[in-house]
Short mmCIF file of C-alpha atoms in Angstrom, two decimals:
data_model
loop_
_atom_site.label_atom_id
_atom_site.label_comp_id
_atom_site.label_asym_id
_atom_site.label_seq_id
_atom_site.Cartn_x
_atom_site.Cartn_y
_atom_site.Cartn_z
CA UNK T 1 88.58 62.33 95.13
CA UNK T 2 89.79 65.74 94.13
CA UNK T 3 90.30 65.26 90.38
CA UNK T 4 87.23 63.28 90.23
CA UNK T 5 84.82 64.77 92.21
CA UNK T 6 86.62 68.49 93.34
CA UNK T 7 86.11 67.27 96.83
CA UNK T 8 88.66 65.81 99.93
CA UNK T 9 88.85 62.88 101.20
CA UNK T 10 86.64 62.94 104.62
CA UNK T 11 85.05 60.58 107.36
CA UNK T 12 82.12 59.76 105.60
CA UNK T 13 85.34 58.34 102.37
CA UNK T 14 86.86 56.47 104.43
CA UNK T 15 83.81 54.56 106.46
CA UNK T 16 82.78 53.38 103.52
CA UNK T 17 86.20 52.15 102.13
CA UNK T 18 86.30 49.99 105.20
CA UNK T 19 83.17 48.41 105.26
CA UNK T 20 83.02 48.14 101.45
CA UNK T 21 83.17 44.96 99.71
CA UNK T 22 85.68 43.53 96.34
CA UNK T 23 82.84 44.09 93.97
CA UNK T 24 82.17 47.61 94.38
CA UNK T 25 85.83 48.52 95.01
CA UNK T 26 87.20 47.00 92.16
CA UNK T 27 84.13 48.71 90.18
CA UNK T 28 84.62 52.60 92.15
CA UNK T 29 88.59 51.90 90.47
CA UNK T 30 87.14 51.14 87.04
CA UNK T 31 85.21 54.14 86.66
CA UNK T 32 86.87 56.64 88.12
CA UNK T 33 90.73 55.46 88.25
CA UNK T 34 92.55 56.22 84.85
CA UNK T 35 95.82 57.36 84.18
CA UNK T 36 95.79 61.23 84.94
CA UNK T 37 94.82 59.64 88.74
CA UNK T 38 97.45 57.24 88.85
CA UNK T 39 100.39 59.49 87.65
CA UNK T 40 99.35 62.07 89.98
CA UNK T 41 98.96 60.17 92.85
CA UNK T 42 102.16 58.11 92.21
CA UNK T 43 103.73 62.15 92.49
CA UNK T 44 103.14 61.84 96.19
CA UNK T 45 105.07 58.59 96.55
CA UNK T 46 108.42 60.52 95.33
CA UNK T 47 109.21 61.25 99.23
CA UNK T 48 109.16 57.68 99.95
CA UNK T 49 111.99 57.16 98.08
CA UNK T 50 114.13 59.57 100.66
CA UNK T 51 112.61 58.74 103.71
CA UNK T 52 116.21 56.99 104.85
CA UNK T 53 117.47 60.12 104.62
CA UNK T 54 114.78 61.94 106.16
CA UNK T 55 114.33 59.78 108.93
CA UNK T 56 118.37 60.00 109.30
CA UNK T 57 118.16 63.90 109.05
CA UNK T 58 115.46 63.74 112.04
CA UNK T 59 117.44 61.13 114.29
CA UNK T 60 120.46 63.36 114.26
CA UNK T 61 118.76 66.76 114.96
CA UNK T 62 116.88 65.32 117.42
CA UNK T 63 119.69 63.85 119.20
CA UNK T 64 121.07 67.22 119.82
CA UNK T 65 117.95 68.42 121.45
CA UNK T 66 118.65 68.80 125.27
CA UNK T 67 116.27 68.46 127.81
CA UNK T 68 117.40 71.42 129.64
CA UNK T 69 116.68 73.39 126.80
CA UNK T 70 113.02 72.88 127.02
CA UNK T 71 113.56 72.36 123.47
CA UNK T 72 110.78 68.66 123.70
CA UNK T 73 108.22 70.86 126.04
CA UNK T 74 108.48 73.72 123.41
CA UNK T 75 107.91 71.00 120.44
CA UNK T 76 104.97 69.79 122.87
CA UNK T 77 103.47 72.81 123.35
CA UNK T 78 103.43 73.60 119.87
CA UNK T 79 102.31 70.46 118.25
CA UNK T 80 99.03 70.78 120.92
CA UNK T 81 98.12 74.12 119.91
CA UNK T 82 98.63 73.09 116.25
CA UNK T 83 96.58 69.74 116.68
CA UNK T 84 94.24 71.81 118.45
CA UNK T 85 93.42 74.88 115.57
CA UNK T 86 93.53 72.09 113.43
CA UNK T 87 90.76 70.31 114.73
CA UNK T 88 89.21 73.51 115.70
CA UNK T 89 88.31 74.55 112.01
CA UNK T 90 87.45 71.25 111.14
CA UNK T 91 91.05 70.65 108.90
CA UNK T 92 92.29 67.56 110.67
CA UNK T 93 89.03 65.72 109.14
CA UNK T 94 90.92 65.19 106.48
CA UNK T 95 94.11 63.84 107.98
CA UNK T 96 94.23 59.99 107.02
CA UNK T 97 96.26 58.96 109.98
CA UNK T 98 93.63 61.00 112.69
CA UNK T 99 91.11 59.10 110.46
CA UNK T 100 92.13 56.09 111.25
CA UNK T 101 93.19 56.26 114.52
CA UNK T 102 89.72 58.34 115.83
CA UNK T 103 87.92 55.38 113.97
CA UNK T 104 89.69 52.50 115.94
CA UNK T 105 88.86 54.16 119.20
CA UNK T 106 85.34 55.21 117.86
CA UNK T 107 85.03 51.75 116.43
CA UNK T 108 86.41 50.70 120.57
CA UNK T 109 83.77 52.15 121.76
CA UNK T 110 80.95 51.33 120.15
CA UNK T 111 81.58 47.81 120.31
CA UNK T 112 81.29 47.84 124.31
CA UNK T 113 78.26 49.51 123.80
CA UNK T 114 77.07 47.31 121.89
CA UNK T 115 78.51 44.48 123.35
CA UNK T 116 76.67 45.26 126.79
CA UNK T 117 73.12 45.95 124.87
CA UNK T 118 73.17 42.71 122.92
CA UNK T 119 74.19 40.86 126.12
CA UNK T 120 70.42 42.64 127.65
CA UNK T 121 68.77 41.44 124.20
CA UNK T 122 70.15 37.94 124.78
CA UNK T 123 68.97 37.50 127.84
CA UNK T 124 65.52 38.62 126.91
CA UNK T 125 63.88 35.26 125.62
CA UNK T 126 60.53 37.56 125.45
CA UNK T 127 61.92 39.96 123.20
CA UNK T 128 59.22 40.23 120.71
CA UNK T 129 56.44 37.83 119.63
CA UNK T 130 54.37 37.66 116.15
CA UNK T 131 50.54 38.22 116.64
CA UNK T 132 49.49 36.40 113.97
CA UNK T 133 51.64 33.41 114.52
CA UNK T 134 48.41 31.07 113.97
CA UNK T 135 48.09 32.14 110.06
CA UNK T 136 50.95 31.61 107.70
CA UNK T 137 53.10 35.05 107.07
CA UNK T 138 55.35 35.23 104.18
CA UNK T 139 57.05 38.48 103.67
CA UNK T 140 59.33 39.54 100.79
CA UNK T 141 61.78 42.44 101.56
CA UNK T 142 63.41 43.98 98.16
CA UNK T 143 66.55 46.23 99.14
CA UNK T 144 67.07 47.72 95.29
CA UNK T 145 70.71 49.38 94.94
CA UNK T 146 71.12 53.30 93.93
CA UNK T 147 67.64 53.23 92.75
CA UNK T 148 66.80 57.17 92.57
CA UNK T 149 63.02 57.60 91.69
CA UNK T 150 63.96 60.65 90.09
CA UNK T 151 64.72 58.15 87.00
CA UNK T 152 61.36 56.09 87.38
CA UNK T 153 58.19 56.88 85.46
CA UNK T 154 56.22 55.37 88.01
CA UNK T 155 57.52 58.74 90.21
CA UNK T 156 56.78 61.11 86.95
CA UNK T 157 60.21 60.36 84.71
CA UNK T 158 59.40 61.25 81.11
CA UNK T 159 61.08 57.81 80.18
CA UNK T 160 59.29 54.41 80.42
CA UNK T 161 61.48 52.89 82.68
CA UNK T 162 59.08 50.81 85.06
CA UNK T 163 56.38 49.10 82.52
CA UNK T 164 55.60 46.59 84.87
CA UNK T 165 55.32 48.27 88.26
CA UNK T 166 53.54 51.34 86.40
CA UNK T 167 51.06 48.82 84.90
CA UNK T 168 50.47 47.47 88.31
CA UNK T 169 50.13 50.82 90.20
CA UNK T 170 46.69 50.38 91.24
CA UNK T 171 47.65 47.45 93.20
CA UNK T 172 50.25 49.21 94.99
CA UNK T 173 51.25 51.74 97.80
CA UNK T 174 53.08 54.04 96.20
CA UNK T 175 55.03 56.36 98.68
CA UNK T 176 56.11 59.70 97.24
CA UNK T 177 58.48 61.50 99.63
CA UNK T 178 61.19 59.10 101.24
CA UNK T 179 64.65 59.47 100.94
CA UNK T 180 67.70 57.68 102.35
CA UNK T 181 69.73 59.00 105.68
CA UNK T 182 72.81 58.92 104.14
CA UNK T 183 74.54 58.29 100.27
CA UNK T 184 75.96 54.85 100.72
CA UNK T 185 74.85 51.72 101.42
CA UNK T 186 76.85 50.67 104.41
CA UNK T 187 75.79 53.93 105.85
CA UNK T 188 72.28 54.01 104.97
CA UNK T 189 71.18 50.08 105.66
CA UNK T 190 73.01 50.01 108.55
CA UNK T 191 70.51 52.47 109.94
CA UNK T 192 67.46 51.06 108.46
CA UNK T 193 67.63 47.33 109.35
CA UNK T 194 68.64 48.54 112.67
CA UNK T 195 67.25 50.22 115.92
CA UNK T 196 70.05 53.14 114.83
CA UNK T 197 69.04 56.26 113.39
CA UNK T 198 70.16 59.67 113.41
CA UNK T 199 69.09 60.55 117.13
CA UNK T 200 71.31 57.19 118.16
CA UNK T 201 73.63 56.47 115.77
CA UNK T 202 75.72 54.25 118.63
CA UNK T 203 72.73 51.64 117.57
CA UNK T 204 73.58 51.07 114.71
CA UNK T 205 75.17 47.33 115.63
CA UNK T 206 71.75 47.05 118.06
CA UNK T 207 69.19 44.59 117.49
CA UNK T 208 69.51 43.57 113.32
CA UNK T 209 66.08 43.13 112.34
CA UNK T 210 66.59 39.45 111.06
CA UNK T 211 67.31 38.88 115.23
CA UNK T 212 64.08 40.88 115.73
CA UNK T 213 62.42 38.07 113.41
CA UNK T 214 64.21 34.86 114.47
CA UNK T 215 63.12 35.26 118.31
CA UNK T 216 59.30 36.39 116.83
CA UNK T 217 59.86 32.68 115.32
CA UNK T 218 60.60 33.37 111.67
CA UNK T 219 62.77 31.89 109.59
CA UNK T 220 64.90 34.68 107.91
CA UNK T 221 66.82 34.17 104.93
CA UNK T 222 69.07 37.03 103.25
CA UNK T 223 69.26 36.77 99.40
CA UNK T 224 72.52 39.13 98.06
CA UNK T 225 73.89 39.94 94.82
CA UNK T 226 76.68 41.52 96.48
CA UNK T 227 79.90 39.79 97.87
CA UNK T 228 80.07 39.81 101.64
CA UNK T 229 81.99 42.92 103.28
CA UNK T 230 85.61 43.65 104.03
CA UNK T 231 84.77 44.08 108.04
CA UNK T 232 82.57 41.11 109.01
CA UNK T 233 81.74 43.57 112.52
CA UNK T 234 80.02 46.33 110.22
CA UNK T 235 76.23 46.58 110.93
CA UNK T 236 75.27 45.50 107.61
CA UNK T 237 77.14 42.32 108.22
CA UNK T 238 75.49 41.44 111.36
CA UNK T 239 71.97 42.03 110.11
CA UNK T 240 73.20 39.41 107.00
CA UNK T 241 74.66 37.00 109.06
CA UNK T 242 72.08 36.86 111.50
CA UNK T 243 70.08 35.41 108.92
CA UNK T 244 69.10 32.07 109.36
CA UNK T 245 69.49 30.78 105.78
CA UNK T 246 72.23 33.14 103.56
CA UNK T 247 73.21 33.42 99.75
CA UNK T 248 75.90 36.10 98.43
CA UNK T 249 75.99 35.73 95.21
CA UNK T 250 79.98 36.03 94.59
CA UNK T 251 82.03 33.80 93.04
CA UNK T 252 85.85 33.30 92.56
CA UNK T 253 86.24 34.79 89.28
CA UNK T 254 83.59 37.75 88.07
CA UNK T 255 84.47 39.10 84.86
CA UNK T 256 83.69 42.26 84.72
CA UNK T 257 80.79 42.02 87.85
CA UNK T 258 78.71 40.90 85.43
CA UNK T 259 76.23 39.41 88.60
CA UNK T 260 72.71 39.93 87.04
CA UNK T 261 70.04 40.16 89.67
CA UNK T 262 67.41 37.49 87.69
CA UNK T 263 70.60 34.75 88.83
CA UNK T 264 68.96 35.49 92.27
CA UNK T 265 65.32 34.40 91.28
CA UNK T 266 66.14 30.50 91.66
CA UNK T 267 67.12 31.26 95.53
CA UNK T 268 63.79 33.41 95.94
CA UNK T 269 61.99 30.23 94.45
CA UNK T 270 63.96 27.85 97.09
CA UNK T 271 62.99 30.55 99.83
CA UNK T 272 59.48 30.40 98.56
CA UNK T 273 58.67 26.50 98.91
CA UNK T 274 60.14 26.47 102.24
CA UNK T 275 57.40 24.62 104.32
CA UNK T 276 58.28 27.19 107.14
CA UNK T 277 54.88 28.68 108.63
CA UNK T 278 56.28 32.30 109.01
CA UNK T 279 58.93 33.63 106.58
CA UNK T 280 60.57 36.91 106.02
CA UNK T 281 63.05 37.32 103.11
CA UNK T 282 65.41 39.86 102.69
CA UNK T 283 66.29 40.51 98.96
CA UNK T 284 69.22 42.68 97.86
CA UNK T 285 69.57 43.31 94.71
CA UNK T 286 72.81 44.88 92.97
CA UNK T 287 70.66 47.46 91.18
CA UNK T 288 71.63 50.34 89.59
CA UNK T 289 74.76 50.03 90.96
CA UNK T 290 77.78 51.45 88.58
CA UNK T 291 78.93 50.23 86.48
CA UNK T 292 75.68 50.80 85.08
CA UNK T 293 76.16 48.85 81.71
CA UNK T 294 76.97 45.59 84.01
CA UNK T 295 73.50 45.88 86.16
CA UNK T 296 71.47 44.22 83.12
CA UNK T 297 71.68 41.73 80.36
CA UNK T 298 71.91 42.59 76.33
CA UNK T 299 68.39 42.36 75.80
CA UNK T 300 67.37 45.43 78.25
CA UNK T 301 70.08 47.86 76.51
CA UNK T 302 66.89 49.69 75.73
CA UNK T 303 67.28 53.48 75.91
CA UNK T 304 70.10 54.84 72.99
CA UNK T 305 68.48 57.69 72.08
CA UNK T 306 69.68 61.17 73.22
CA UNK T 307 68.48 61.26 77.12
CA UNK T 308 66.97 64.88 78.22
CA UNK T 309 70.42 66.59 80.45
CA UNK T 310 71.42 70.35 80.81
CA UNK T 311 74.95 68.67 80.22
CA UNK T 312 75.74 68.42 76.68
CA UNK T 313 78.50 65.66 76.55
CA UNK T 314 78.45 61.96 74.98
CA UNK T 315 80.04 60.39 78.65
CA UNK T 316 76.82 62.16 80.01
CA UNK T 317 74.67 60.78 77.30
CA UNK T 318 76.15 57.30 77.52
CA UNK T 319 75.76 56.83 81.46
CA UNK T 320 72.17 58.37 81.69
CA UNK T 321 71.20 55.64 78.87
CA UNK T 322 72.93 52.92 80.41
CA UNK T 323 71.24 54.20 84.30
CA UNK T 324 67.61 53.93 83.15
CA UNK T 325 68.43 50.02 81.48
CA UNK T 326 69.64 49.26 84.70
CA UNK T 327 66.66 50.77 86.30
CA UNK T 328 64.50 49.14 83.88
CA UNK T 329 65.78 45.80 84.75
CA UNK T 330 65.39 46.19 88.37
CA UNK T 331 61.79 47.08 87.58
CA UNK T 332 61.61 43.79 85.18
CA UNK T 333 63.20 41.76 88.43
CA UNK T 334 60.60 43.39 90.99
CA UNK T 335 58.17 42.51 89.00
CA UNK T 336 59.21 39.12 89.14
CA UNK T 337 59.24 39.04 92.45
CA UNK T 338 55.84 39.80 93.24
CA UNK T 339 54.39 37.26 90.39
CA UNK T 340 56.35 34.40 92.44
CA UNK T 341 54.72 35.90 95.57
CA UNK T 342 51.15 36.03 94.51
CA UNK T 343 51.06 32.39 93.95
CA UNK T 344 51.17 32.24 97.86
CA UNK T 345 47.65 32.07 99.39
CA UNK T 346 49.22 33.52 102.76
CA UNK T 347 49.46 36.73 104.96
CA UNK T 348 51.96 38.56 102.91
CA UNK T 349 53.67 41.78 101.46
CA UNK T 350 55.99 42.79 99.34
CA UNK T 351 58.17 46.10 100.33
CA UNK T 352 60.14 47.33 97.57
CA UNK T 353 62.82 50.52 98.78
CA UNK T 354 66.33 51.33 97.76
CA UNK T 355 69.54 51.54 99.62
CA UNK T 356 70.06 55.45 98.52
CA UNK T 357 69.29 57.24 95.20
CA UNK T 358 72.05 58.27 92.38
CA UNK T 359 72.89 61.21 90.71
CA UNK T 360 73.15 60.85 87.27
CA UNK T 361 73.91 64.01 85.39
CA UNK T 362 70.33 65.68 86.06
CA UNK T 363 71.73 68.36 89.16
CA UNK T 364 75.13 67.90 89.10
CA UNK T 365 77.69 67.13 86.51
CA UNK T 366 78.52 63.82 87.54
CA UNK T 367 77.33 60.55 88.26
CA UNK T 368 77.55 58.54 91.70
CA UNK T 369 76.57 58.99 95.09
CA UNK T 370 79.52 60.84 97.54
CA UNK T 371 77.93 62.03 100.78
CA UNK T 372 80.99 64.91 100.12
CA UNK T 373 78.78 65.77 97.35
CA UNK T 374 75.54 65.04 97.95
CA UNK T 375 72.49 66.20 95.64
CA UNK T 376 68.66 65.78 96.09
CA UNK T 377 68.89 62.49 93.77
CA UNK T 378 71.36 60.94 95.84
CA UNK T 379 68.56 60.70 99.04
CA UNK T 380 65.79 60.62 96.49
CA UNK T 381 64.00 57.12 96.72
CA UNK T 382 61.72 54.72 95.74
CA UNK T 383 58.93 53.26 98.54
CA UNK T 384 55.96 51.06 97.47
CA UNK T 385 54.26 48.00 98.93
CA UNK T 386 52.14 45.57 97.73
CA UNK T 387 49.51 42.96 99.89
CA UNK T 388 47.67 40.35 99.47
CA UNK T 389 44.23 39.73 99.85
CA UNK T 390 44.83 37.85 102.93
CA UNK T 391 47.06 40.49 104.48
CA UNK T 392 46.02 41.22 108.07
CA UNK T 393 46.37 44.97 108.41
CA UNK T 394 47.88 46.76 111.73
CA UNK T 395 45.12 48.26 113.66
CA UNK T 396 46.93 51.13 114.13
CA UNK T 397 47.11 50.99 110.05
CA UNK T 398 47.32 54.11 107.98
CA UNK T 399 48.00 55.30 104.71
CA UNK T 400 49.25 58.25 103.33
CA UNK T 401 51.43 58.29 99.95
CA UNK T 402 53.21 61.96 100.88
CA UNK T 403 54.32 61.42 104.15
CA UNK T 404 57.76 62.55 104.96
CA UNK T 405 59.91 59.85 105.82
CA UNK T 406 63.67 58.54 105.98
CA UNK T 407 64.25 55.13 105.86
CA UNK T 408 66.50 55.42 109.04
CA UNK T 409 63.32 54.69 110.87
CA UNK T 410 62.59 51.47 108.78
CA UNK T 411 63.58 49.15 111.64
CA UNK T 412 60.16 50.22 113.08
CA UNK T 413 57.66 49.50 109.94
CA UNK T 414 59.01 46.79 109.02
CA UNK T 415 58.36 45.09 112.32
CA UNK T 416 54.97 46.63 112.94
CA UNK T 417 53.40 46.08 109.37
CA UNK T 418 54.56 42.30 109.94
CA UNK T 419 52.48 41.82 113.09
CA UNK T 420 55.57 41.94 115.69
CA UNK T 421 54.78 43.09 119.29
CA UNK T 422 58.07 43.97 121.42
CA UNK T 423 59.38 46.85 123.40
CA UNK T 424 61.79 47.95 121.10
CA UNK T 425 59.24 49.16 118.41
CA UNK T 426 58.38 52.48 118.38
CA UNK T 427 54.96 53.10 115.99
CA UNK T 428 55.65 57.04 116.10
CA UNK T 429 58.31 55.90 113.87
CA UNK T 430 56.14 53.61 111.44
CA UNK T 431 55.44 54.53 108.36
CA UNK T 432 52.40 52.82 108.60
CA UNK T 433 50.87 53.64 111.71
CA UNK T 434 47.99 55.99 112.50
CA UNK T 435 50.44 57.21 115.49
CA UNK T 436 53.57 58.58 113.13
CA UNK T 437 54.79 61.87 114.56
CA UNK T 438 56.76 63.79 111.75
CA UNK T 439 60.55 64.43 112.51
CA UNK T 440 62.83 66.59 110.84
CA UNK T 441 64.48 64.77 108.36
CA UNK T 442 68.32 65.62 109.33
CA UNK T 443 71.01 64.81 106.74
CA UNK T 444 74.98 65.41 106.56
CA UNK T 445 75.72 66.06 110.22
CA UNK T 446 72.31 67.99 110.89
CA UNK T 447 71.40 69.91 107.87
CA UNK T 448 67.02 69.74 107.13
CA UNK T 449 66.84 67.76 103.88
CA UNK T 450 63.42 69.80 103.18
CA UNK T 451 64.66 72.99 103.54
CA UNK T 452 69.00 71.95 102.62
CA UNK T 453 67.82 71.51 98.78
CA UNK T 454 65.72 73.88 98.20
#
């Protein structure tokens, strides 16, 4: 993290290691592992090869400590005040062994939490109800993958990277000023197919919206191009397995993750002629994801020329170029999407956001998406909707392109655009509602995003 990135390795590092998945840790090693990282860190391994002898050389000092010597309540007193300046001024953040042991309990605690809410949720067989359950609903969720709109031309790029959504622009919402809550997408989905957000981040394991939607008497289906996570527990696990019909699209042997997101257009076809009345389908797409010259096929390797950076260097060249492709693609695969969907004569939308944005050389030199490093791109992100002509509008229903708004709160408009009625949704928090109160948008432990940047 240091010789990549000039940064430690924090909290933030090491929730996302856990709740990772293969794919994108095998990929995070490819791009940023070479040899300079492995010889340095292989340095620190040196001790190892003593540790008989230094775990010797403790065992016989310490076996001439005596207890009358207040020699263990000295040691105990110091170790204290040392944990405790430590953790005053923030240092023992970085410590991998607090890290993991403040997570378990943490992770402990939580799950009670949780544990007693869902049991309340369980119990509730009135827990929310779909008011237009006597027309057919069919509604198409797109989740892209480090999708900044920074790099779309439908958001003012200077590069044509969305032909087809920019061509269809009249026919869509087009939402100019949402970002993500945090830089990851473990962190950031977890949130916003949640009832967590930054005021109650314990809820972030409460109510998955595909539970929201099976007991409003949908059938919810969860369409990934990503491989399951390590921790089957992690909120983005429960909303996917919650799901009443599920597709990861990982398979035993991936060379080089080359998943494509168009292999997922068959499933959204299969998800589509279900003769279910009322349908909501989650569709995650692997993006813009690094490594960026995996996310699309030969035939989108559009952009060569030299991109427009304030970083003169051929890696930076090379990875902007092979960013907008992917972006490109996910606009060609979006596109898709919708064409499939307005074959349907039903009540129905299509919501099109991203997990969290990317930088890609344009603030920072680099390229990612560390929430130890965060940048304006990295929240930066694409909203839009589409409806059909059938779509039964909220009556609450309101529209404004440059409202403020962070996708932690996405819980809430998704279930009110879709026609749900329950106590758990809060239209103050809808995107869509003639009630939204503006919030401060708080980032990275409580910093204003609209103020942090500028």
């Amino acid at each position: 993290m240091y010789l990549n990135f000039k940064i430690h390795f924090g909290p933030s590092s090491f929730f996302v290691l856990i709740n990772t998945n293969p794919d994108e840790l095998s990929e995070f090693v490819h791009e940023f592992i070479g040899a300079k990282e492995l010889i340095v860190s292989l340095l620190f391994f040196i001790p190892l090869l003593k540790l008989n002898a230094i775990v010797n050389n403790v065992i016989e000092t310490t076996s001439k400590f005596r207890f009358t010597s207040y020699t263990f309540l000295k040691l105990g007193v110091f170790t204290l005040l040392f944990l405790t300046v430590f953790k005053f001024i923030s240092i023992i953040e970085h410590n991998l062994p607090y890290l993991i042991s403040r997570s378990l309990i943490l992770n402990y605690k939580d799950k009670k939490f949780i544990e007693d809410f869902n049991s309340q949720v369980n119990a509730n067989n009135i827990l929310s109800k779909n008011k237009n359950s006597s027309i057919s609903n069919t509604f198409i969720v797109v989740i892209g993958e480090s999708v900044t709109s920074s790099h779309m031309q439908l958001y003012g790029y200077y590069r044509n990277t969305t032909p087809f959504l920019t061509k269809l622009k009249d026919s869509l919402n087009i939402f100019t000023d949402v970002i993500s809550p945090n830089t990851s997408t473990f962190h950031s989905l977890s949130k916003a197919l949640t009832l967590g957000n930054y005021e109650e981040p314990k809820k972030v394991l409460a109510l998955p919206i595909t539970t929201l939607f099976n007991k409003s008497g949908f059938k919810t289906f969860w369409i990934s191009n990503h491989s399951p996570a390590f921790n089957p527990a992690s909120a983005l696990a429960r909303v996917s397995s919650q799901a009443k019909s599920k597709f990861f699209n990982s398979k035993e042997i991936v060379k080089n993750n080359l998943k494509h997101d168009g292999e997922l257009l068959y499933k959204v076809d299969e998800a589509l002629k279900d003769d279910f009345p009322h349908k909501i389908i989650f569709l995650h797409l692997i993006g813009a994801h690094f490594s960026y010259e995996n996310r699309y096929p030969k035939t989108f390797d559009i952009f060569i020329d030299k991109p427009k950076t304030k970083f003169e260097d051929e890696i930076a060249y090379q990875k902007i170029n092979q960013y907008d492709n992917a972006v490109r693609y996910s606009d060609f695969i979006v596109n898709k999407v919708l064409q499939k969907l307005k074959v349907k004569k039903t009540n129905s939308y299509l919501m099109y956001f991203s997990d969290h944005g990317e930088e890609v050389f344009q603030n920072e030199n680099f390229y990612g998406h560390l929430e130890d490093k965060p940048t304006k791109n990295t929240f930066k992100i694409p909203f839009i909707m589409w409806y059909s002509n059938h779509f039964k509008y909220p009556e609450d229903y309101f529209y404004d392109k440059e409202r403020k708004y962070m996708t932690d709160d996405l819980w809430h408009s998704i279930a009110h655009i879709s026609g749900l009625e329950s106590s758990f949704i809060d239209n103050r928090r809808s995107i869509f509602s003639s009630e939204f109160i503006n919030r401060k948008r708080l980032i990275l432990e409580g910093k204003n995003y609209d103020t942090f940047f500028k």
